XYZ file of C-alpha atoms in Angstrom:
707
model
C -19.073 -85.416 -14.515
C -17.774 -82.719 -16.832
C -18.213 -79.975 -14.156
C -16.264 -82.001 -11.661
C -13.508 -82.534 -14.125
C -13.515 -78.600 -14.401
C -13.369 -78.362 -10.634
C -10.319 -80.800 -10.450
C -8.361 -78.796 -13.204
C -8.919 -75.684 -11.069
C -7.780 -77.442 -7.775
C -5.165 -79.777 -9.147
C -2.008 -77.781 -8.039
C -0.051 -79.716 -5.636
C -3.071 -82.299 -5.055
C -1.411 -85.540 -3.771
C -3.811 -88.091 -5.520
C -5.137 -90.947 -3.385
C -5.561 -93.740 -6.112
C -8.193 -96.542 -5.965
C -6.527 -100.001 -6.561
C -8.781 -102.884 -7.039
C -8.272 -106.519 -6.551
C -10.632 -109.430 -6.438
C -10.918 -111.682 -3.294
C -12.713 -115.128 -3.502
C -15.582 -115.643 -1.072
C -17.337 -118.771 -0.278
C -19.831 -120.435 -2.758
C -18.001 -119.186 -5.661
C -18.810 -115.324 -4.849
C -16.181 -112.581 -5.245
C -15.374 -109.565 -3.193
C -14.008 -106.492 -5.008
C -11.514 -104.746 -2.506
C -10.496 -101.133 -3.231
C -7.308 -100.072 -1.424
C -7.071 -96.277 -1.175
C -3.447 -95.258 -1.383
C -1.587 -91.969 -2.083
C 1.907 -93.698 -2.141
C 3.415 -91.851 0.621
C 4.166 -93.059 4.059
C 1.897 -92.749 7.174
C 3.167 -89.208 7.770
C 1.195 -87.877 4.758
C -2.540 -89.380 5.189
C -4.618 -90.163 2.258
C -6.835 -87.148 1.310
C -9.585 -86.774 -0.997
C -9.109 -83.897 -3.573
C -11.272 -83.480 -6.618
C -8.818 -85.649 -8.830
C -8.946 -88.365 -6.042
C -12.872 -88.317 -6.004
C -12.995 -88.464 -9.878
C -10.725 -91.597 -9.987
C -12.701 -93.220 -7.271
C -15.957 -92.437 -8.851
C -14.885 -94.128 -12.064
C -13.590 -97.182 -9.958
C -16.842 -97.544 -8.259
C -18.912 -97.238 -11.640
C -17.084 -99.796 -12.990
C -17.558 -101.882 -10.150
C -21.164 -101.244 -10.385
C -21.211 -102.368 -13.969
C -19.519 -105.655 -12.978
C -21.879 -106.227 -10.233
C -24.871 -106.007 -12.585
C -23.356 -108.530 -14.677
C -22.928 -111.008 -11.780
C -19.119 -110.721 -11.749
C -18.737 -109.666 -8.208
C -21.109 -109.901 -5.071
C -19.672 -107.373 -2.711
C -17.448 -104.284 -2.681
C -15.297 -103.422 0.283
C -13.043 -100.091 0.679
C -10.088 -99.902 2.951
C -6.895 -97.691 3.246
C -3.059 -98.053 3.288
C -1.450 -99.022 6.384
C -2.601 -97.133 9.429
C -4.791 -94.786 7.311
C -8.129 -94.840 5.780
C -8.436 -91.243 4.815
C -7.797 -87.842 6.478
C -10.819 -86.275 4.639
C -11.106 -83.634 2.014
C -7.935 -81.921 0.657
C -8.592 -78.276 1.824
C -5.185 -77.096 0.828
C -6.256 -74.996 -2.188
C -9.849 -74.123 -1.320
C -8.912 -70.541 -1.081
C -8.604 -70.880 -5.108
C -12.371 -71.537 -5.336
C -13.743 -68.373 -6.977
C -17.470 -68.496 -6.198
C -20.267 -70.112 -4.289
C -21.427 -72.006 -7.524
C -17.822 -73.657 -7.981
C -17.840 -74.446 -4.205
C -21.229 -76.139 -4.574
C -19.501 -78.457 -6.925
C -17.280 -79.782 -4.360
C -19.887 -81.079 -2.009
C -21.874 -82.591 -5.163
C -18.764 -84.334 -6.395
C -18.255 -85.848 -2.919
C -21.758 -86.975 -2.857
C -21.762 -88.433 -6.419
C -18.727 -90.326 -5.558
C -19.230 -91.666 -2.185
C -22.935 -92.025 -2.850
C -22.328 -94.924 -5.327
C -21.128 -96.997 -2.412
C -25.007 -97.237 -1.232
C -26.086 -97.894 -4.969
C -23.797 -100.654 -6.166
C -26.340 -103.415 -6.608
C -24.329 -105.499 -4.128
C -23.488 -104.939 -0.430
C -20.884 -102.321 0.413
C -18.401 -102.428 3.136
C -15.582 -100.139 4.474
C -12.791 -101.593 6.536
C -11.755 -98.808 8.929
C -8.077 -99.779 9.147
C -6.700 -96.550 10.488
C -7.110 -92.862 10.917
C -10.405 -91.613 9.588
C -11.262 -88.003 9.628
C -14.037 -85.810 8.015
C -14.516 -87.231 4.374
C -12.663 -90.387 5.575
C -15.457 -91.220 7.996
C -17.916 -90.311 5.216
C -16.558 -92.929 2.923
C -17.483 -95.436 5.698
C -20.963 -93.901 6.350
C -21.986 -94.036 2.858
C -21.397 -97.864 2.660
C -23.964 -100.535 4.035
C -21.611 -102.124 6.527
C -18.417 -101.076 8.685
C -15.716 -103.046 10.390
C -13.181 -101.268 12.410
C -9.607 -101.979 13.640
C -9.288 -102.012 17.508
C -5.959 -99.888 17.182
C -7.583 -97.088 15.250
C -6.259 -94.054 17.078
C -8.749 -91.307 15.832
C -11.989 -91.309 13.944
C -13.896 -87.786 13.967
C -15.941 -85.393 11.836
C -13.996 -82.214 12.812
C -15.644 -80.025 10.184
C -17.524 -77.744 12.625
C -14.015 -76.947 14.166
C -12.811 -75.816 10.999
C -16.009 -73.480 10.115
C -17.819 -75.923 7.785
C -20.299 -79.121 8.151
C -19.866 -82.760 7.192
C -20.834 -82.234 3.476
C -20.408 -85.478 1.827
C -23.339 -87.102 3.476
C -22.189 -87.185 7.180
C -24.915 -84.595 8.418
C -27.704 -86.941 7.182
C -26.355 -90.407 7.259
C -24.895 -90.282 10.876
C -28.117 -89.365 12.869
C -30.124 -91.904 10.851
C -27.592 -94.480 11.776
C -26.873 -93.865 15.339
C -29.442 -91.483 16.567
C -29.696 -87.762 17.196
C -28.110 -87.626 20.586
C -24.965 -89.540 19.591
C -24.936 -87.807 16.257
C -24.784 -84.450 18.156
C -21.873 -85.579 20.205
C -19.790 -86.404 17.064
C -20.655 -83.671 14.664
C -21.117 -80.790 17.130
C -19.952 -81.534 20.636
C -16.693 -83.022 20.006
C -15.266 -80.484 17.443
C -15.913 -77.856 20.161
C -14.150 -79.713 22.779
C -10.869 -78.923 21.106
C -11.627 -81.263 18.285
C -11.979 -84.369 20.614
C -11.530 -87.719 18.581
C -13.125 -91.171 18.929
C -11.004 -94.311 19.474
C -11.965 -97.556 17.932
C -13.925 -98.840 20.724
C -16.043 -95.572 21.088
C -16.827 -95.842 17.208
C -18.267 -99.412 17.893
C -20.418 -98.486 21.133
C -21.816 -95.503 19.241
C -22.710 -97.696 16.271
C -20.521 -95.985 13.758
C -18.745 -99.430 13.329
C -20.710 -102.754 13.097
C -17.709 -105.003 14.475
C -14.242 -104.700 15.730
C -11.367 -106.812 15.042
C -7.741 -106.991 16.220
C -4.986 -105.460 14.187
C -3.013 -108.638 13.724
C -5.504 -110.159 11.395
C -7.918 -107.252 10.680
C -8.062 -107.598 6.842
C -8.452 -111.380 6.931
C -11.067 -111.042 9.724
C -12.893 -108.387 7.812
C -13.188 -110.349 4.646
C -14.471 -113.527 6.485
C -17.081 -111.296 8.415
C -18.159 -109.855 4.674
C -18.513 -113.624 3.555
C -20.814 -114.410 6.537
C -22.801 -111.163 6.003
C -23.114 -111.910 2.136
C -24.010 -115.620 2.831
C -26.589 -114.529 5.270
C -25.229 -116.656 8.268
C -24.322 -113.220 10.037
C -27.126 -110.606 10.771
C -26.192 -107.229 11.608
C -28.143 -105.677 14.319
C -27.956 -101.798 15.174
C -29.630 -100.951 18.398
C -28.768 -97.113 18.183
C -30.509 -96.777 14.971
C -33.433 -94.422 15.594
C -36.990 -95.623 15.618
C -40.286 -93.870 15.410
C -40.419 -93.031 19.063
C -37.083 -91.219 18.953
C -38.049 -89.281 15.698
C -41.441 -88.375 17.328
C -40.130 -87.264 20.853
C -36.533 -87.066 21.313
C -35.227 -85.548 18.201
C -36.377 -82.085 18.138
C -35.877 -81.915 22.127
C -32.102 -82.967 21.685
C -31.746 -80.196 18.906
C -33.263 -77.526 21.291
C -30.878 -78.605 24.101
C -27.919 -78.370 21.904
C -28.928 -74.886 20.532
C -29.304 -73.557 23.870
C -26.052 -75.176 25.184
C -24.126 -73.519 22.058
C -25.850 -70.057 22.628
C -24.453 -70.158 26.292
C -21.129 -71.535 25.592
C -20.107 -69.838 22.352
C -22.459 -67.236 21.569
C -24.159 -66.807 18.224
C -21.283 -65.467 16.145
C -19.884 -68.855 14.923
C -21.871 -70.145 11.725
C -20.923 -73.693 11.451
C -22.310 -75.193 14.519
C -25.687 -73.541 14.030
C -25.600 -74.744 10.373
C -24.967 -78.437 11.421
C -27.619 -78.136 13.898
C -30.189 -77.087 11.167
C -29.099 -80.010 8.975
C -29.366 -82.664 11.713
C -32.859 -81.241 12.777
C -33.980 -81.674 9.105
C -32.453 -85.131 8.844
C -35.343 -86.413 11.043
C -37.790 -86.449 8.264
C -35.970 -86.041 4.911
C -34.853 -88.585 2.513
C -31.152 -89.209 1.514
C -31.313 -87.108 -1.782
C -33.028 -84.267 0.071
C -30.374 -84.386 2.929
C -27.475 -84.416 0.563
C -28.861 -81.484 -1.445
C -29.064 -79.569 1.618
C -25.530 -80.318 2.470
C -24.338 -78.972 -0.827
C -26.034 -75.680 -0.354
C -24.793 -75.189 3.306
C -21.261 -76.286 2.441
C -20.892 -73.955 -0.541
C -22.137 -70.984 1.684
C -19.522 -71.872 4.492
C -16.689 -72.727 2.185
C -16.737 -69.212 0.600
C -17.426 -67.422 3.899
C -14.982 -65.333 5.949
C -15.037 -67.924 8.967
C -13.992 -70.819 6.943
C -11.159 -69.057 5.376
C -10.203 -67.595 8.643
C -10.384 -71.078 10.243
C -8.030 -72.548 7.607
C -5.620 -69.781 8.389
C -5.749 -70.577 12.078
C -5.615 -74.322 11.276
C -2.305 -73.725 9.311
C -0.898 -71.689 12.086
C -1.380 -74.308 14.615
C -0.488 -77.280 12.424
C 2.588 -75.698 10.620
C 3.943 -72.436 11.972
C 3.712 -73.668 15.313
C 5.904 -76.630 14.464
C 8.567 -74.077 12.847
C 8.772 -71.192 15.322
C 10.088 -68.015 14.003
C 13.374 -66.945 15.486
C 14.329 -70.262 16.989
C 17.932 -71.000 17.312
C 19.252 -74.340 15.935
C 18.067 -77.279 18.011
C 21.645 -78.550 18.222
C 22.439 -75.915 20.664
C 20.031 -77.081 23.275
C 21.268 -78.579 26.389
C 19.976 -81.814 27.602
C 17.456 -81.630 30.614
C 17.863 -84.671 32.743
C 16.831 -83.171 35.965
C 14.304 -80.334 36.742
C 14.055 -77.908 39.797
C 10.926 -76.117 40.616
C 11.097 -73.055 43.049
C 7.949 -73.064 45.072
C 5.400 -75.462 46.042
C 2.259 -73.884 45.649
C -0.551 -74.677 43.077
C 1.302 -73.330 39.909
C 4.665 -74.761 40.860
C 2.868 -78.297 41.587
C 1.309 -78.077 38.143
C 4.806 -77.288 36.625
C 6.371 -80.263 38.503
C 3.680 -82.644 37.454
C 3.866 -81.586 33.760
C 7.529 -81.979 33.718
C 7.865 -85.370 35.362
C 4.947 -86.515 32.934
C 6.513 -85.354 29.573
C 10.077 -85.378 30.408
C 10.177 -88.678 32.495
C 13.233 -87.110 34.552
C 13.734 -86.536 38.236
C 11.859 -83.223 39.638
C 12.602 -81.633 42.833
C 10.494 -78.954 44.332
C 11.514 -76.443 47.029
C 9.918 -73.982 49.315
C 10.223 -72.020 52.485
C 9.490 -74.823 54.969
C 8.837 -78.541 54.928
C 5.217 -78.260 55.461
C 4.613 -76.354 52.157
C 6.899 -78.799 50.294
C 4.958 -81.768 51.663
C 1.613 -80.213 50.545
C 3.025 -79.667 47.137
C 4.157 -83.363 47.034
C 0.863 -84.531 48.160
C -1.019 -82.732 45.482
C 1.371 -84.028 42.738
C 1.137 -87.565 43.836
C -2.685 -87.187 44.115
C -3.002 -85.995 40.515
C -0.802 -88.836 39.412
C -3.074 -91.403 41.286
C -6.086 -89.574 39.501
C -4.459 -90.116 36.034
C -3.985 -93.857 36.967
C -7.544 -94.303 38.393
C -8.893 -92.830 34.987
C -6.939 -95.217 32.857
C -4.690 -92.415 31.697
C -1.457 -94.007 32.796
C -0.607 -97.633 33.932
C -0.022 -98.489 37.633
C 3.549 -99.182 36.648
C 3.878 -95.783 35.128
C 2.053 -94.011 38.158
C 4.703 -95.678 40.578
C 7.605 -94.724 38.371
C 6.449 -90.822 38.100
C 5.831 -90.622 41.937
C 9.315 -92.107 42.500
C 10.814 -89.534 40.308
C 9.273 -86.568 42.305
C 10.881 -85.265 45.532
C 10.892 -82.262 47.612
C 13.324 -80.638 49.742
C 14.165 -77.107 51.793
C 17.789 -77.736 50.966
C 18.654 -75.940 47.595
C 21.986 -77.887 47.245
C 19.789 -80.744 45.967
C 19.564 -78.460 42.843
C 23.113 -78.643 42.097
C 22.823 -81.347 39.349
C 19.443 -79.813 37.835
C 19.904 -78.687 33.973
C 16.710 -76.746 34.301
C 15.287 -74.603 37.039
C 11.923 -72.776 36.957
C 10.488 -70.387 39.523
C 6.784 -70.157 40.308
C 6.801 -67.635 43.139
C 5.022 -64.434 44.107
C 4.759 -61.948 41.012
C 6.968 -59.344 42.697
C 10.335 -58.199 41.008
C 12.336 -58.085 44.329
C 11.035 -61.670 45.244
C 12.162 -63.245 41.975
C 15.441 -61.347 41.921
C 16.303 -62.743 45.326
C 15.181 -66.351 44.552
C 17.335 -66.642 41.514
C 20.208 -64.871 43.004
C 20.003 -67.513 45.842
C 19.696 -70.542 43.683
C 22.459 -69.473 41.387
C 25.072 -70.342 43.946
C 23.795 -73.940 44.070
C 23.382 -74.834 40.454
C 26.005 -75.322 37.639
C 27.038 -72.658 35.314
C 25.351 -74.378 32.431
C 21.841 -74.784 34.044
C 18.948 -72.757 32.501
C 17.050 -70.518 34.776
C 13.491 -69.977 33.624
C 10.958 -67.528 35.053
C 7.058 -67.802 34.706
C 6.478 -63.977 35.083
C 3.439 -62.967 33.200
C 4.182 -59.321 33.442
C 7.721 -58.474 34.882
C 10.860 -57.588 32.806
C 12.921 -60.840 32.297
C 15.914 -58.725 32.156
C 15.140 -56.902 35.447
C 14.619 -60.195 36.976
C 18.112 -61.184 36.201
C 19.528 -58.074 37.401
C 21.262 -59.820 40.420
C 22.543 -62.872 38.403
C 26.293 -63.741 37.810
C 25.077 -65.298 34.387
C 21.984 -63.521 33.244
C 22.717 -64.868 29.854
C 21.027 -68.379 31.079
C 17.846 -66.693 32.065
C 14.727 -67.094 29.893
C 11.094 -66.393 30.285
C 8.891 -69.400 30.040
C 5.390 -67.999 30.694
C 2.525 -70.676 30.997
C -1.032 -70.236 31.057
C -3.581 -71.578 33.492
C -4.330 -74.507 33.842
C -0.891 -75.589 32.922
C -1.936 -79.090 31.678
C -4.536 -77.682 29.479
C -3.501 -74.467 27.970
C -1.110 -75.340 24.860
C 0.840 -72.033 24.710
C 4.156 -70.904 26.213
C 5.555 -67.621 25.681
C 9.133 -67.886 25.482
C 10.876 -64.589 26.468
C 14.137 -63.564 24.927
C 15.874 -61.000 27.223
C 18.652 -58.912 25.626
C 21.209 -61.078 27.549
C 19.517 -64.542 26.933
C 22.022 -66.533 24.705
C 21.071 -68.821 21.886
C 22.173 -72.173 23.864
C 19.381 -71.094 26.658
C 16.839 -70.054 24.012
C 17.396 -73.214 22.186
C 17.068 -75.231 25.247
C 13.645 -73.538 26.202
C 12.286 -74.275 22.634
C 13.179 -77.785 22.692
C 12.049 -78.346 26.143
C 8.699 -76.538 25.204
C 8.255 -79.058 22.290
C 9.076 -81.996 24.783
C 6.273 -80.674 27.081
C 4.067 -80.814 23.904
C 3.340 -77.135 23.963
C 3.414 -74.431 21.419
C 6.104 -72.034 21.910
C 6.429 -68.532 20.556
C 9.436 -66.474 21.001
C 8.624 -62.820 22.298
C 10.580 -59.753 22.993
C 11.154 -58.759 26.653
C 8.254 -56.223 26.802
C 5.427 -55.528 29.185
C 2.698 -58.126 28.894
C 4.601 -60.049 26.156
C 1.811 -60.885 23.737
C -1.246 -62.273 25.297
C -1.436 -60.187 28.330
C -0.713 -57.111 26.490
C -3.767 -57.515 23.885
C -6.015 -58.841 26.702
C -4.810 -55.659 28.987
C -6.013 -53.584 25.898
C -9.391 -55.111 25.586
C -9.896 -55.414 29.304
C -8.654 -51.932 29.829
C -10.995 -50.360 27.322
C -13.857 -52.450 28.707
C -13.261 -51.143 32.342
C -12.712 -47.640 31.216
C -16.140 -47.761 29.513
C -17.585 -48.896 32.760
C -15.939 -46.204 34.612
C -17.246 -43.543 32.431
C -20.775 -44.860 32.626
C -21.275 -47.581 30.262
C -23.377 -50.209 31.577
C -21.925 -53.782 31.870
C -24.522 -55.291 29.609
C -23.599 -52.637 26.727
C -19.997 -53.687 27.188
C -20.844 -57.245 26.680
C -22.970 -56.420 23.536
C -19.987 -54.291 22.258
C -17.528 -57.226 22.098
C -19.850 -60.007 20.775
C -18.940 -59.455 17.108
C -15.312 -60.560 18.132
C -16.921 -64.091 19.075
C -14.810 -64.419 22.305
C -15.379 -67.566 24.320
C -16.484 -65.363 27.256
C -17.176 -61.641 27.975
C -14.715 -59.301 29.623
C -16.225 -59.626 33.182
C -16.219 -63.331 33.085
C -12.566 -63.450 31.901
C -11.805 -60.898 34.733
C -13.300 -63.245 37.276
C -11.649 -66.189 35.665
C -8.014 -64.722 36.004
C -8.813 -63.050 39.274
C -10.009 -59.577 39.652
C -6.824 -58.578 41.743
C -4.725 -60.221 38.898
C -6.799 -58.168 36.427
C -6.180 -54.915 38.444
C -2.370 -55.674 38.634
C -2.077 -56.287 34.875
C -3.932 -53.069 33.903
C -1.823 -51.228 36.509
C 1.493 -52.753 34.814
C 0.495 -51.750 31.395
C -0.557 -48.167 32.218
C 2.729 -47.758 34.081
C 4.484 -48.877 30.793
C 2.200 -47.083 28.379
C 0.157 -44.553 30.358
C -0.977 -42.689 26.980
C -2.600 -46.002 25.600
C -3.601 -48.134 28.672
C -6.113 -47.260 31.498
C -5.922 -48.121 34.956
C -9.064 -48.700 36.837
C -9.904 -47.628 40.385
C -13.231 -49.295 40.126
C -11.588 -52.512 39.288
C -9.340 -52.319 42.467
C -12.562 -51.758 44.364
C -14.421 -54.660 42.613
C -11.287 -56.834 43.521
C -11.668 -55.954 47.309
C -15.364 -56.731 47.026
C -14.557 -60.154 45.373
C -16.896 -60.297 42.337
C -18.714 -58.689 39.342
C -21.105 -61.410 38.435
C -24.027 -62.900 40.458
C -23.995 -66.730 40.183
C -26.325 -69.442 41.613
C -25.215 -72.303 43.711
C -23.966 -74.365 40.606
C -21.910 -71.209 39.389
C -24.179 -70.171 36.743
C -24.314 -66.466 35.988
C -27.685 -64.981 36.970
C -26.878 -61.303 36.482
C -24.497 -58.569 37.917
C -23.720 -58.446 41.746
C -25.706 -55.475 43.201
C -22.702 -54.263 45.159
C -20.632 -54.322 42.166
C -23.196 -52.282 40.201
C -23.089 -49.625 43.035
C -19.271 -49.729 42.962
C -19.106 -48.715 39.197
C -22.118 -46.232 39.300
C -21.334 -42.594 38.595
C -19.981 -42.429 35.114
C -21.432 -39.568 33.191
C -20.014 -40.289 29.525
C -21.623 -43.586 28.609
C -20.905 -45.052 25.021
C -23.254 -47.078 22.739
C -22.309 -50.615 21.873
C -21.211 -49.643 18.353
C -19.098 -46.700 19.457
C -17.371 -48.942 22.013
C -16.874 -51.747 19.508
C -15.044 -49.622 16.975
C -13.073 -47.975 19.998
C -11.817 -51.552 21.004
C -11.253 -52.641 17.572
C -9.315 -49.616 16.481
C -7.270 -49.906 19.945
C -6.408 -53.478 19.273
C -5.193 -52.722 15.669
C -3.167 -49.851 16.992
C -1.532 -51.767 19.708
C -0.713 -54.922 17.640
C 0.603 -52.798 14.794
C 2.938 -50.958 17.486
C 3.954 -54.672 18.689
C 4.826 -55.706 15.102
C 6.891 -52.515 14.496
C 8.696 -52.935 17.772
C 9.472 -56.615 16.954
C 7.818 -58.088 20.020
C 7.171 -60.989 17.654
C 8.392 -61.813 14.147
C 4.811 -61.487 12.236
C 1.256 -61.039 12.602
C 0.931 -64.921 12.452
C 2.772 -65.044 15.740
C 0.270 -62.701 17.361
C -2.789 -64.924 16.183
C -1.063 -68.110 17.269
C -0.617 -66.675 20.718
C -4.060 -65.534 21.050
C -5.575 -68.857 19.690
C -3.415 -71.037 21.813
C -3.165 -68.738 24.885
C -6.416 -67.012 25.247
C -8.908 -69.174 23.353
C -9.351 -66.662 20.632
C -11.955 -68.093 18.206
C -10.527 -70.361 15.554
C -13.381 -69.199 13.027
C -12.036 -65.609 13.491
C -8.514 -66.737 12.583
C -7.122 -64.901 15.649
C -7.414 -61.389 16.162
C -5.435 -59.712 12.916
C -7.738 -61.201 10.281
C -10.694 -60.004 12.137
C -9.425 -56.398 12.325
C -8.554 -56.350 8.707
C -11.874 -57.662 7.631
C -13.835 -54.979 9.935
C -11.575 -52.284 8.597
C -10.039 -51.245 11.740
C -6.478 -51.701 10.383
C -7.229 -49.486 7.496
C -8.659 -46.914 9.746
C -5.883 -46.919 12.160
C -2.609 -47.370 10.105
C -3.846 -47.171 6.532
C -3.173 -50.795 5.611
C -3.753 -54.356 6.396
C -1.980 -57.024 8.650
C -2.369 -59.647 5.753
C -2.169 -58.877 1.979
C -4.636 -59.835 0.813
C -6.854 -59.811 3.695
C -8.181 -63.138 4.922
C -11.946 -63.253 3.742
C -14.405 -65.217 1.838
C -15.486 -64.610 -1.715
C -17.633 -61.814 -2.469
């Protein structure tokens, strides 16, 4: 335990210690249950976490209970948490202080030494999952012999792969041997990569993570009664999902192989943690617990001290902390209340806006368009989506009826008179947007906020015909509106603080992450993507094969290659974005005549009937043929990296956003930039592009692992 004490001393700064409180509970037949309650003394907004000091205290507690059990003083041990919380896992707030792989290894070993005692007490061990359980919190439960769960538990997950590590306190070995390999793959690999999907209590029960579920009103009492029955032998616990010989012989390796191919097609091979988790899960088929735990120690230590985990923690802190305190946001008290929303347009994007506003704000929403037929089509879409939410159990029938009653449509803009917020979703053409706002302004109150969803036009120019341009703000969503979490809130030169504050408060009410940007071409996301895609198409135009371009960008770890991305946003839209940026910055951004031709043709990639990419379309290949100065993958990669570093440095010098952190937040939330890369700027620092371009780094010190 001495080396663990040393680790605790190293990481002790600001650790909120979760204490282990023990009380004896009488069972039938004169037996005794020792009940351990984990509690950090804070309310539910600060969950229990498991730092080194916490683990040492819990280890001493469990060791003393093991001693008591050996003397016949207690006959069972149970662990539970404070109200609503079991534990939110390891305390990762100071892992950047770990100086070496050897010290990092102690963190895994300490977790195993502590939690492993739950399986070595000499009496049955139980965990009562009474609330939130994440990461190490779930592993507390897995190390015990039995588990109960409160039916109201909102979230249970092993999210480590999402953060660039693996379940390292037993989860990678214990879970597949408890619930089977396919279920374990879902929890450890698949769910984290689906935006960190969580399990509800019912899911945990069905998977076999929990043995029994009780209602919250009497959860503790019912759990204790169940312990009594298990200890006395009157209740026998059955685990139908526990793997048998056939699964180990036939299904296990096949499931791992399928998962590996899925990962390669979905995320490429740059992320390390998903593949490390796969290797551990594969090995869990035939190894014993001690071997499995030792393997977790080695893998966890390597990942904790690596670039990707450090970058992931940086990205996680952006999403969890910086996103909640947006840079440059005016006082929330300045925000005007939004009691009715107007949407100009009734097409797909406008209808998505209307659905989001009515769901999140629960206020009347009115849509308008050029004729009643378009309005009716938009209303049908919105009501159909509400019905779908009801049918899937996402909302109740009563809420469905209420939401549909709040949505209306009209061709008469006088019905916008009492709207506090009006947003347009019309054709991306300056004159059209100018005329739309000039027209609607005569109907709305002087305090109504006008919001434009433009992705590339000047917000200032859009408001040129307004009598009150100070109430116009950019409010740029990303498609699909319901899924993508980012809104770029564009502050034009004339936008006043009341309008900006209303936009930020409204974005938060919509449960979106808002970043304030300067009124500049492409704002943040589209400007950076225009640089990337422009360089990719320029390489193709000058003779570089599509495959070489794809190879060049692989180290960035992007969720899709440039040509898949172009097809996703639309080739016509892509060409328009490149043209817009070339017009604004002709010395740094390329236009592409070939991309315009590809847009007319309609595709770059050849797909099968299910949409899976088979290769490149023959006509697309003929369109781009003829370039005479091809680049190698390495030459192009360096060119792209340096181009991105230069453009981002210019954006920061020009005050497009407040800091490099805001660039990364935008790219993570708006473009799916990889979490394990930390966004774009840590990557550019690590590969030396920042130093090559402007003789410095975006972050001091750079965000990287231990050498």
